[in-house]
PDB file of C-alpha atoms in Angstrom:
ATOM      1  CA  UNK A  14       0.000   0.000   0.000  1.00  0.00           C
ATOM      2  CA  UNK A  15       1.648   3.266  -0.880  1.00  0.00           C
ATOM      3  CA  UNK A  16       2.041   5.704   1.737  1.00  0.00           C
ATOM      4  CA  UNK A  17       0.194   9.287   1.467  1.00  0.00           C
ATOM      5  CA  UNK A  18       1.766  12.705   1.844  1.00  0.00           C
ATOM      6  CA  UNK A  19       0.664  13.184   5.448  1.00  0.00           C
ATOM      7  CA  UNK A  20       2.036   9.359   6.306  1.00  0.00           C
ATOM      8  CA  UNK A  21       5.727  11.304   4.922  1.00  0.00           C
ATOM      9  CA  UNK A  22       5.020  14.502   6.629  1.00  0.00           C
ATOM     10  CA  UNK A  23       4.798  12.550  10.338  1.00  0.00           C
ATOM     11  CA  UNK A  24       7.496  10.106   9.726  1.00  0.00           C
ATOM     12  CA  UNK A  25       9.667  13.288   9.192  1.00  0.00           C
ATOM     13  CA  UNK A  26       8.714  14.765  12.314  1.00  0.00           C
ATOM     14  CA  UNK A  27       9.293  11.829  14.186  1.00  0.00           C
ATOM     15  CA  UNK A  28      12.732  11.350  12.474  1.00  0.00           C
ATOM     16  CA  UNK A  29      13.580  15.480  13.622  1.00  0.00           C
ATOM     17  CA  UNK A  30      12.689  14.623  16.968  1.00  0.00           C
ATOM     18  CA  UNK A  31      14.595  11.708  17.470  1.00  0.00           C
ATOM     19  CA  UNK A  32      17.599  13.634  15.459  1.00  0.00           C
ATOM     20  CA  UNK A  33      17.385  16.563  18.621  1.00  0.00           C
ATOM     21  CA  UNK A  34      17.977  14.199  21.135  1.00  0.00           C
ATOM     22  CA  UNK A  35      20.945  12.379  19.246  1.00  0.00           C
ATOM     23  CA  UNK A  36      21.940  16.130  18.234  1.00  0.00           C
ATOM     24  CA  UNK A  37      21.913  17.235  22.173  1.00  0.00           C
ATOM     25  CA  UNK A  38      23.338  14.297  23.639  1.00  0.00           C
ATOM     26  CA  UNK A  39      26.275  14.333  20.837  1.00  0.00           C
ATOM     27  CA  UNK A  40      27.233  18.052  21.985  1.00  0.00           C
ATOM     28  CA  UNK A  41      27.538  16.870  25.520  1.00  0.00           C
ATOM     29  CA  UNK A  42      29.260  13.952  24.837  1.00  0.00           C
ATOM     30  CA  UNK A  43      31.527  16.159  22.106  1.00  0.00           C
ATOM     31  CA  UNK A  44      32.843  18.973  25.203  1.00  0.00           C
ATOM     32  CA  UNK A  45      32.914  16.011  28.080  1.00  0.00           C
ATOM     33  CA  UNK A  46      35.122  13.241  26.019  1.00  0.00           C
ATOM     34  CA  UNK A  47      37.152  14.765  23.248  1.00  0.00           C
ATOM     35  CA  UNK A  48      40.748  15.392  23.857  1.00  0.00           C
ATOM     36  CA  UNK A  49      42.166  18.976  23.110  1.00  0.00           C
ATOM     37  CA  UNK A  50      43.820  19.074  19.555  1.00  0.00           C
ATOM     38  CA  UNK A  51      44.056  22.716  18.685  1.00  0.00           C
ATOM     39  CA  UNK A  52      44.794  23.841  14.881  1.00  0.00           C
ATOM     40  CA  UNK A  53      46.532  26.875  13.903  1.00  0.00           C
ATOM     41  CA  UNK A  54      44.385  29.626  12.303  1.00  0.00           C
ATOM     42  CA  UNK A  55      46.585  31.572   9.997  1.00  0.00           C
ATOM     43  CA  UNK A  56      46.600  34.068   7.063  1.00  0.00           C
ATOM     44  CA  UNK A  57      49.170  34.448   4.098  1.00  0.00           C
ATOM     45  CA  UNK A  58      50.773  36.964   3.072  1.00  0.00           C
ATOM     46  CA  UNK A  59      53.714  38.006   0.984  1.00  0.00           C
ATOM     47  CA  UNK A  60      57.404  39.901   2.691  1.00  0.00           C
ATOM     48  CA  UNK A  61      60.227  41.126   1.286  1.00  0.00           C
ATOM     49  CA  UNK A  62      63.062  38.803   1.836  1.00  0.00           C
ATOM     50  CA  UNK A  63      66.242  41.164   3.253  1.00  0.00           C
ATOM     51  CA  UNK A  64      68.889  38.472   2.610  1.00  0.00           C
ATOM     52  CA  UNK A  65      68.055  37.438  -1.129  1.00  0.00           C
ATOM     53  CA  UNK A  66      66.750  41.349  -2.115  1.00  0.00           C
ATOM     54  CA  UNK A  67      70.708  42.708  -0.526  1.00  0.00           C
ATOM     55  CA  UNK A  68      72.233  39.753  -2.945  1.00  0.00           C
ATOM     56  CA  UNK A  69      70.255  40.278  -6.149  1.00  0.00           C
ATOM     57  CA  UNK A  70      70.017  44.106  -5.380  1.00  0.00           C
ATOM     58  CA  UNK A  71      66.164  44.201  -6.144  1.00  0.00           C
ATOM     59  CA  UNK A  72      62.952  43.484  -4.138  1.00  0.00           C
ATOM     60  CA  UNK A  73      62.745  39.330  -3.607  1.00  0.00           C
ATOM     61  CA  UNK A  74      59.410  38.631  -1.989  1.00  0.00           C
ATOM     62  CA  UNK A  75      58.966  35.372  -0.584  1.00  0.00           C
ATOM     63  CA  UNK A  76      55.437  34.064   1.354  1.00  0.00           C
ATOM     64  CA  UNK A  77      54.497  34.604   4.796  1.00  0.00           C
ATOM     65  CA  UNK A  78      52.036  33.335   7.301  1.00  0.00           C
ATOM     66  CA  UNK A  79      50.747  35.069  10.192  1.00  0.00           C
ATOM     67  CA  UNK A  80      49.236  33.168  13.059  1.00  0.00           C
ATOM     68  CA  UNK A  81      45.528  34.521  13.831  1.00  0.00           C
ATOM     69  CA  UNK A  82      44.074  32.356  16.572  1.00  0.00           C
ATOM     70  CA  UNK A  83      44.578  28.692  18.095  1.00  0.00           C
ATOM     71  CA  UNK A  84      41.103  26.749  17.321  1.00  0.00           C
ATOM     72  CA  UNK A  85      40.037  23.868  19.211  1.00  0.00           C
ATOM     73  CA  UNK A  86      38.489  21.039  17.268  1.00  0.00           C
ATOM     74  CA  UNK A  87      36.554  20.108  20.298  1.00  0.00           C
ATOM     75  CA  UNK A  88      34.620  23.077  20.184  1.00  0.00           C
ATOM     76  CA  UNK A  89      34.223  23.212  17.010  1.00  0.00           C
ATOM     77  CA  UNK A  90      32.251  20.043  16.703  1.00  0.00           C
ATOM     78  CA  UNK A  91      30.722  21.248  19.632  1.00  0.00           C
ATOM     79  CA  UNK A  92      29.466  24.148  17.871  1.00  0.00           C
ATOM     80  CA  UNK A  93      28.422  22.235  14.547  1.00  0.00           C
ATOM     81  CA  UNK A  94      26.065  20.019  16.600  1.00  0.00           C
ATOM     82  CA  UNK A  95      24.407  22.914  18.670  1.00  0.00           C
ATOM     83  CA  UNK A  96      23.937  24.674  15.318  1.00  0.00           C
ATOM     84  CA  UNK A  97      22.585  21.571  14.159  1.00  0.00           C
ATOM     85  CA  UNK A  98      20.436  20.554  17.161  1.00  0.00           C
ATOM     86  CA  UNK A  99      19.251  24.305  17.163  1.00  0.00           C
ATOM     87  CA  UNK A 100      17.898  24.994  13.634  1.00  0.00           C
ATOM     88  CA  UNK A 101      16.383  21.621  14.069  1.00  0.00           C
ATOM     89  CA  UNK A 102      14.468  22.507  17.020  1.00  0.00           C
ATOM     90  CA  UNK A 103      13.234  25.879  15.281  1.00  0.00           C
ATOM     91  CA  UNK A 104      11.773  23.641  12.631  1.00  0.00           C
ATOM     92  CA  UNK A 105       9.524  21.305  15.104  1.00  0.00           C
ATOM     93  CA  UNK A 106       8.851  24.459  16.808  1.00  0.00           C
ATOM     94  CA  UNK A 107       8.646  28.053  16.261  1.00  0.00           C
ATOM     95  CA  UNK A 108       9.169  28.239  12.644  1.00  0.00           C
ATOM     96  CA  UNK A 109       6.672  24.409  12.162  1.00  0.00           C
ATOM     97  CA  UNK A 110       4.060  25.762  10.357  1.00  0.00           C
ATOM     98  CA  UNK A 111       6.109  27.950   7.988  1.00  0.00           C
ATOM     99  CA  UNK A 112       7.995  24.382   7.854  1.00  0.00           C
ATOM    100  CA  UNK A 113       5.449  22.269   6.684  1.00  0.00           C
ATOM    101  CA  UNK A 114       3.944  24.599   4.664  1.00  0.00           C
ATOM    102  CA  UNK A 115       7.629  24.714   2.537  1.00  0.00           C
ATOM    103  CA  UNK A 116       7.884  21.446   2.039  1.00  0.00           C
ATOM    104  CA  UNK A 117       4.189  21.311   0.527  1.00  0.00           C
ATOM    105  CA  UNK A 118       5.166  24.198  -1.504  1.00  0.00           C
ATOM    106  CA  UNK A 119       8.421  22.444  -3.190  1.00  0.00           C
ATOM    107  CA  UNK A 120      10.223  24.831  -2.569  1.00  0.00           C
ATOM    108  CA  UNK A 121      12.602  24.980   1.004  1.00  0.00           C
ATOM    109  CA  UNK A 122      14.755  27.946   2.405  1.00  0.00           C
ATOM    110  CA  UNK A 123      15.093  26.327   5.549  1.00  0.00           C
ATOM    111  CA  UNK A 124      15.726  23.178   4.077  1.00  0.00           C
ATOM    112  CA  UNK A 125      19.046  24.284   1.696  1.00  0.00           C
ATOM    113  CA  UNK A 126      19.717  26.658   4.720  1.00  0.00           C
ATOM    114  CA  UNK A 127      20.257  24.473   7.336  1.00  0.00           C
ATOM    115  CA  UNK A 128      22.174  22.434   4.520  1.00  0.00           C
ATOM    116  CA  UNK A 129      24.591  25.057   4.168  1.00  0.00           C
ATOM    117  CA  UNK A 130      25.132  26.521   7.529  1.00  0.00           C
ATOM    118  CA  UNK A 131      26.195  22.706   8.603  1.00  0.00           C
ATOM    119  CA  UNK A 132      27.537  21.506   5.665  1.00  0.00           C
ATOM    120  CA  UNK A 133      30.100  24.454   5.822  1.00  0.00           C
ATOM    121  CA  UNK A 134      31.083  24.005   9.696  1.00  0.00           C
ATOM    122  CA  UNK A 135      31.332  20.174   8.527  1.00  0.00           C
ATOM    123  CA  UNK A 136      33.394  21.065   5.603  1.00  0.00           C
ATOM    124  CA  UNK A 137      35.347  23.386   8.042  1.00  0.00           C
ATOM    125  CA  UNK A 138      36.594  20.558  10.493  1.00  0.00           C
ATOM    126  CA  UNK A 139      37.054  18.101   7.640  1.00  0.00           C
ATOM    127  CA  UNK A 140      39.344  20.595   5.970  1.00  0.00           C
ATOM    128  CA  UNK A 141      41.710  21.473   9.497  1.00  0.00           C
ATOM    129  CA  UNK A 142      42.261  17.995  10.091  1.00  0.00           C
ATOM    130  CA  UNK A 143      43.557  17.508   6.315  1.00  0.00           C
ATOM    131  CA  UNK A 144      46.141  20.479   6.859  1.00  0.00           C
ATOM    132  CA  UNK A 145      44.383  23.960   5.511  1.00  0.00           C
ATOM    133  CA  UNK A 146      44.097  26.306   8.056  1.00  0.00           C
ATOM    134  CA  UNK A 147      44.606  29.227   5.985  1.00  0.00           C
ATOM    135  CA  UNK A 148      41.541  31.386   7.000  1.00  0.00           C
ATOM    136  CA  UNK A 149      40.827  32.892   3.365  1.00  0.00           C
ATOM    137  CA  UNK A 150      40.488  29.158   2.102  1.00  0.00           C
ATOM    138  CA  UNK A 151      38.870  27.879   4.818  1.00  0.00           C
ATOM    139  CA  UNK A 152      36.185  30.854   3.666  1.00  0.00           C
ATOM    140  CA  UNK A 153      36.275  29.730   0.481  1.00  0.00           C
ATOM    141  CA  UNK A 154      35.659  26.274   0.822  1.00  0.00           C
ATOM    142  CA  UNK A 155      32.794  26.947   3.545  1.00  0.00           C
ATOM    143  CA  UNK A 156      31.539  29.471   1.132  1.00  0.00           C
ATOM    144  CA  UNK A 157      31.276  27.139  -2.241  1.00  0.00           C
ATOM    145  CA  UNK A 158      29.197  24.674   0.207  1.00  0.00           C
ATOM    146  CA  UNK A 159      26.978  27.759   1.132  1.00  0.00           C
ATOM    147  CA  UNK A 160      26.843  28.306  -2.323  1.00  0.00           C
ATOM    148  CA  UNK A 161      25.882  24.805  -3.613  1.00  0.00           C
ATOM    149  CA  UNK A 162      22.823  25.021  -1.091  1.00  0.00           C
ATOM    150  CA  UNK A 163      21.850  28.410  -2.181  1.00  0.00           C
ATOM    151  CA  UNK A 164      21.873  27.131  -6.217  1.00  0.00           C
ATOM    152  CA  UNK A 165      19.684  23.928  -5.015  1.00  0.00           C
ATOM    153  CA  UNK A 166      17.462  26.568  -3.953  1.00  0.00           C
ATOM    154  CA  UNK A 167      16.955  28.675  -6.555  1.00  0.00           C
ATOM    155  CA  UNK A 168      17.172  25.685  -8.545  1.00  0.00           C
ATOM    156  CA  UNK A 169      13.443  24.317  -6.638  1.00  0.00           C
ATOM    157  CA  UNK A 170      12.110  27.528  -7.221  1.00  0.00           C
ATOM    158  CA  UNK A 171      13.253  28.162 -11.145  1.00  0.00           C
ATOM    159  CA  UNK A 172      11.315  24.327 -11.380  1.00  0.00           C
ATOM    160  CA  UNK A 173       8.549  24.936  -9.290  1.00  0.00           C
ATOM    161  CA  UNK A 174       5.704  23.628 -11.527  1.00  0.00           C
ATOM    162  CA  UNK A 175       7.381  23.245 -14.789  1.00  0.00           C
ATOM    163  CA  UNK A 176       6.576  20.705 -17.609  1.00  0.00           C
ATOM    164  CA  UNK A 177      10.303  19.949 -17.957  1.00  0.00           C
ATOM    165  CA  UNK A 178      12.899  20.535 -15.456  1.00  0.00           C
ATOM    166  CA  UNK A 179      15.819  22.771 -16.231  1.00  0.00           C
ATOM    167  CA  UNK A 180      18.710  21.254 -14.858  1.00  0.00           C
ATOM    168  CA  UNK A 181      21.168  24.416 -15.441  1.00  0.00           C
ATOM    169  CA  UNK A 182      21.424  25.737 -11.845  1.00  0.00           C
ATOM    170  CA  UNK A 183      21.236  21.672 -10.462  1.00  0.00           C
ATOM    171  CA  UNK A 184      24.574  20.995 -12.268  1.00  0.00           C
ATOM    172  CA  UNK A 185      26.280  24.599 -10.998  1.00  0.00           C
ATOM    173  CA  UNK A 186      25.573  23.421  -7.579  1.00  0.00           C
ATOM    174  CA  UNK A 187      27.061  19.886  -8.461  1.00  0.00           C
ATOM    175  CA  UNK A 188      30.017  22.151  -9.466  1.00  0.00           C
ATOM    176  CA  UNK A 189      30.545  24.272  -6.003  1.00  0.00           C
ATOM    177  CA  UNK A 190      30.179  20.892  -3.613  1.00  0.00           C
ATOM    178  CA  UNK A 191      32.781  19.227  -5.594  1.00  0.00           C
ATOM    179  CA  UNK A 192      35.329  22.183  -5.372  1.00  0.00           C
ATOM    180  CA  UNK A 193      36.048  21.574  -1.744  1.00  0.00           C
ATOM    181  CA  UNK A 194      36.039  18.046  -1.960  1.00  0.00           C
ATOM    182  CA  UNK A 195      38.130  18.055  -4.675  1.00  0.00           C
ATOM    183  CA  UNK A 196      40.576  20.445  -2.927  1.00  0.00           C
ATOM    184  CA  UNK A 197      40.392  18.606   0.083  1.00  0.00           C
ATOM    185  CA  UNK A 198      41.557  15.287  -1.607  1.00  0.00           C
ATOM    186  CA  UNK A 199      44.346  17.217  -3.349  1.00  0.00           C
ATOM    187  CA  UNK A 200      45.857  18.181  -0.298  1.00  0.00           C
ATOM    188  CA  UNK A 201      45.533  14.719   1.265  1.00  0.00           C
ATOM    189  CA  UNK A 202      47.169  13.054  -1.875  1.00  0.00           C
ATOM    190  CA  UNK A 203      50.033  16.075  -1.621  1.00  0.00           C
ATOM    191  CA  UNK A 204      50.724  15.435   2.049  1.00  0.00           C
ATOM    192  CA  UNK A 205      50.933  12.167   1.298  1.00  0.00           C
ATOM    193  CA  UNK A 206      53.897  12.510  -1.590  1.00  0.00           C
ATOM    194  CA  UNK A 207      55.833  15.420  -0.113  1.00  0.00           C
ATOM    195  CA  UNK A 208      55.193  15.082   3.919  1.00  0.00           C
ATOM    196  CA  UNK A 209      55.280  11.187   3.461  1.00  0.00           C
ATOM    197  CA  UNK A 210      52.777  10.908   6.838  1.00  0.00           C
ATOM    198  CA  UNK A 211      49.255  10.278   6.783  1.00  0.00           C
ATOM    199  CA  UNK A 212      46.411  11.720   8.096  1.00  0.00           C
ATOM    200  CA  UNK A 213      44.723   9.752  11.061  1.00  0.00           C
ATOM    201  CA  UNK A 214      42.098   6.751  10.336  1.00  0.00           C
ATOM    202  CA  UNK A 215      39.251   9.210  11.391  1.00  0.00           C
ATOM    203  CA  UNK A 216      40.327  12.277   9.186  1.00  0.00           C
ATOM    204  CA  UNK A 217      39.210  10.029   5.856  1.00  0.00           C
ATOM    205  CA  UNK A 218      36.573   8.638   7.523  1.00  0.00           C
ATOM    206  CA  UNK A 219      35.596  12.258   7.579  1.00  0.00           C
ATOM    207  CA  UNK A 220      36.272  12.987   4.611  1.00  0.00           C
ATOM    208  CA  UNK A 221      34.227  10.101   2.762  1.00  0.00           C
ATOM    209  CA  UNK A 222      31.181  10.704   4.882  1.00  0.00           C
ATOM    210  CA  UNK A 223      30.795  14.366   4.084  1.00  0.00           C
ATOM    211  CA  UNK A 224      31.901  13.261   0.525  1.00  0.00           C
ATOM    212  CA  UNK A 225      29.349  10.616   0.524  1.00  0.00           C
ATOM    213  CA  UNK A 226      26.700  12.789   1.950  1.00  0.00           C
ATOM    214  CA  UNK A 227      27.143  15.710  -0.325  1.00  0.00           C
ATOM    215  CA  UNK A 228      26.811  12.988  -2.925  1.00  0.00           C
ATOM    216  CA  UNK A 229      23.334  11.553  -1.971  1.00  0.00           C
ATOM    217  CA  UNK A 230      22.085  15.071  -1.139  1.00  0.00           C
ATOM    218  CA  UNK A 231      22.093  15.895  -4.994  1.00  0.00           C
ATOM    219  CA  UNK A 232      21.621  12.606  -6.334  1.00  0.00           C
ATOM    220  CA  UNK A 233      17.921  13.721  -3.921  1.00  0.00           C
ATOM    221  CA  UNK A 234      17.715  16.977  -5.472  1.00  0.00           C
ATOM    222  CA  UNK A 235      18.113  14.946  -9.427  1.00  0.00           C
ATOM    223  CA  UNK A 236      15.915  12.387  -8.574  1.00  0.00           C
ATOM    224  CA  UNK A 237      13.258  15.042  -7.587  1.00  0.00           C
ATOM    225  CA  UNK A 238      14.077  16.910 -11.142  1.00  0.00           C
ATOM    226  CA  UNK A 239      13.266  13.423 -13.368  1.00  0.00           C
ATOM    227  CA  UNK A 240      10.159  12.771 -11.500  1.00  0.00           C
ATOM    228  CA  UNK A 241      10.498   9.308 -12.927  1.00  0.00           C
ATOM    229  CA  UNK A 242       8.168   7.910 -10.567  1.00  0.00           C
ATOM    230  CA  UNK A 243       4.830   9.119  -8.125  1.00  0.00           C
ATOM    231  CA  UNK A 244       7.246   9.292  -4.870  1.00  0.00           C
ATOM    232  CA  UNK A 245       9.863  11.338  -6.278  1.00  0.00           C
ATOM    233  CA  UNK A 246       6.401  13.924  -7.423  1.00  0.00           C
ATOM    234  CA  UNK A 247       5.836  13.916  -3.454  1.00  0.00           C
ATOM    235  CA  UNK A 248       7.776  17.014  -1.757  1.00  0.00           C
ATOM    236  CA  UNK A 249       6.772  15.260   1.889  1.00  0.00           C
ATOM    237  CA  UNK A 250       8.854  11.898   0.528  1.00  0.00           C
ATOM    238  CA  UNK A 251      11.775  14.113  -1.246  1.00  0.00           C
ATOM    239  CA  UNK A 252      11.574  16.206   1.617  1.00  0.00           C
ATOM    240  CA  UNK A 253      11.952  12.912   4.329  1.00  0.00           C
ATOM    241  CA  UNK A 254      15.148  11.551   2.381  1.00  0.00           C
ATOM    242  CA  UNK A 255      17.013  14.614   2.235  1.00  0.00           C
ATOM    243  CA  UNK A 256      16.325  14.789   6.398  1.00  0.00           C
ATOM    244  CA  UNK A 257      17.929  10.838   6.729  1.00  0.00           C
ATOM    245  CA  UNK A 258      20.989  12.034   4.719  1.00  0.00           C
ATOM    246  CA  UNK A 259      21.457  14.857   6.391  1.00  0.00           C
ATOM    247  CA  UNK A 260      21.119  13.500  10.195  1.00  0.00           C
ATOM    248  CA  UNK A 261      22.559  10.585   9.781  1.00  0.00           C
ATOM    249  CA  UNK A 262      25.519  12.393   7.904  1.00  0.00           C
ATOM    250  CA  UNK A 263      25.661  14.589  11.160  1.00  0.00           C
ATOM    251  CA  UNK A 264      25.409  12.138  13.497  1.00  0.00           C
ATOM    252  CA  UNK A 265      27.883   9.811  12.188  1.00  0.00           C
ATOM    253  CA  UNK A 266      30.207  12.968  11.538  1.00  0.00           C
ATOM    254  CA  UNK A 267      30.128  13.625  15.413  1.00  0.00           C
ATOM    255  CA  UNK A 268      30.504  10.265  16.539  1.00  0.00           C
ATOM    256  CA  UNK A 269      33.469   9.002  14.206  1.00  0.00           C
ATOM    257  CA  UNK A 270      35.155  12.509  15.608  1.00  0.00           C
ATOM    258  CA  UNK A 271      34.282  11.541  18.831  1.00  0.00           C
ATOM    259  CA  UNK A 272      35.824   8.099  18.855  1.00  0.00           C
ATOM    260  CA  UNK A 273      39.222   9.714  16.931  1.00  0.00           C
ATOM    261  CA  UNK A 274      39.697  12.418  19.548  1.00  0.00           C
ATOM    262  CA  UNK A 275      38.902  10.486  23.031  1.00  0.00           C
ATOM    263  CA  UNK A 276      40.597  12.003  25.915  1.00  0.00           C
ATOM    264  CA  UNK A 277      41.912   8.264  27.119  1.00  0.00           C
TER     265      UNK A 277
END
């Protein structure tokens, strides 16, 4: 028996609330049991090198790094989860109705926003334990994930009741995930050939799960756009998908950190 709209709608709910609890406990567990592992914030910029200008008798500028704040991984897990726990809780709460009435609509601002926000702080972390921790490409990175969320949106309401979907702005935000990813990767596969170290077990485990979840998050979205069957026509049932990926993405996130970073 095929299940209705409403049938999607309340499984959804249910799923949020469960995902709040998971969300709260996980930021608990996150400040009581991680270790402190701190990660240089830093900013580059260009100097003039005195030695090599005096010997070539012209200006020789060679690149500099200046050390901005120490950042605490701990914390900044702790703060993904709260962020995540938080917007979740606005959705089963204050901002419900305006929720619901979104996801009947087709098209979600609070849906790609709460994508983005955590998807960038997730993106953040995955990228400081991989070795960037300059803070302009740290933006950068955050900032194509912000932007891949923003596209999906304008990309629901460009196809909001069209014959044929126009899959122009879907594939731009295919673009801006896979630039951090693909940046990400490059750095791991650099450290690997010039540092010759590896990363820790947990730092690709990281890396595949955000990978993996960016990955099913617009496979979603492309489903949605063919149509090719009555569920993927159902905003409640696109709508319920998209809200496994992205909790279980978080959740998993949190506790694979967890488990890397125990204070034994």
């Amino acid at each position: 028996m095929a299940k209705t709209t409403s049938q999607f709608r309340e499984q959804t709910l249910k799923l949020l609330n469960v995902a709040l609890v998971l969300l709260a406990g996980l930021t608990i567990a996150a400040g009581l049991l991680m270790k402190d592992t701190a990660y240089t914030l830093v900013h580059g910029y260009m100097v003039r090198d005195q030695i090599l200008s005096q010997l070539a008798d012209t200006s020789v500028f060679a690149p500099a790094v200046r050390n901005l704040a120490e950042l605490q991984i701990r914390w900044l897990l702790v703060a993904t989860l709260a962020t995540a726990a938080v917007l979740t809780a606005l959705k089963l709460t204050k901002f419900r109705k305006r929720y619901e009435d979104e996801v009947k609509s087709g098209v979600s601002p609070m849906r790609w926003a709460e994508t983005g926000i955590v998807g960038a702080l997730l993106i953040t972390i995955v990228a400081f334990l991989s070795g960037v921790t300059d803070i302009m490409v740290i933006k950068l990175l955050a900032g194509f994930v912000i932007l891949s969320a923003v596209l999906n949106w304008l990309s629901e309401r460009q196809n909001k009741g069209a014959r044929k979907a126009d899959l122009t702005t879907y594939w731009l935000a295919v673009i801006a995930a896979a630039i951090p990813a693909v940046y990400i990767l490059i750095v791991a596969i650099t450290t690997l050939i010039y540092g010759m170290i590896r990363a820790p077990w947990y730092v690709y485990v990281l890396y595949l799960i955000t990978v993996a979840s960016f990955v099913m998050l617009l496979k979603n979205r492309r489903k949605q756009l063919a149509a090719t069957d009555k569920r993927w026509k159902d905003n409640a049932f696109v709508e319920k998908r998209h809200a496994i990926i992205s909790t279980a993405t978080t959740i998993l996130f949190a506790v694979v950190l967890i488990v890397g970073l125990l204070d034994k």
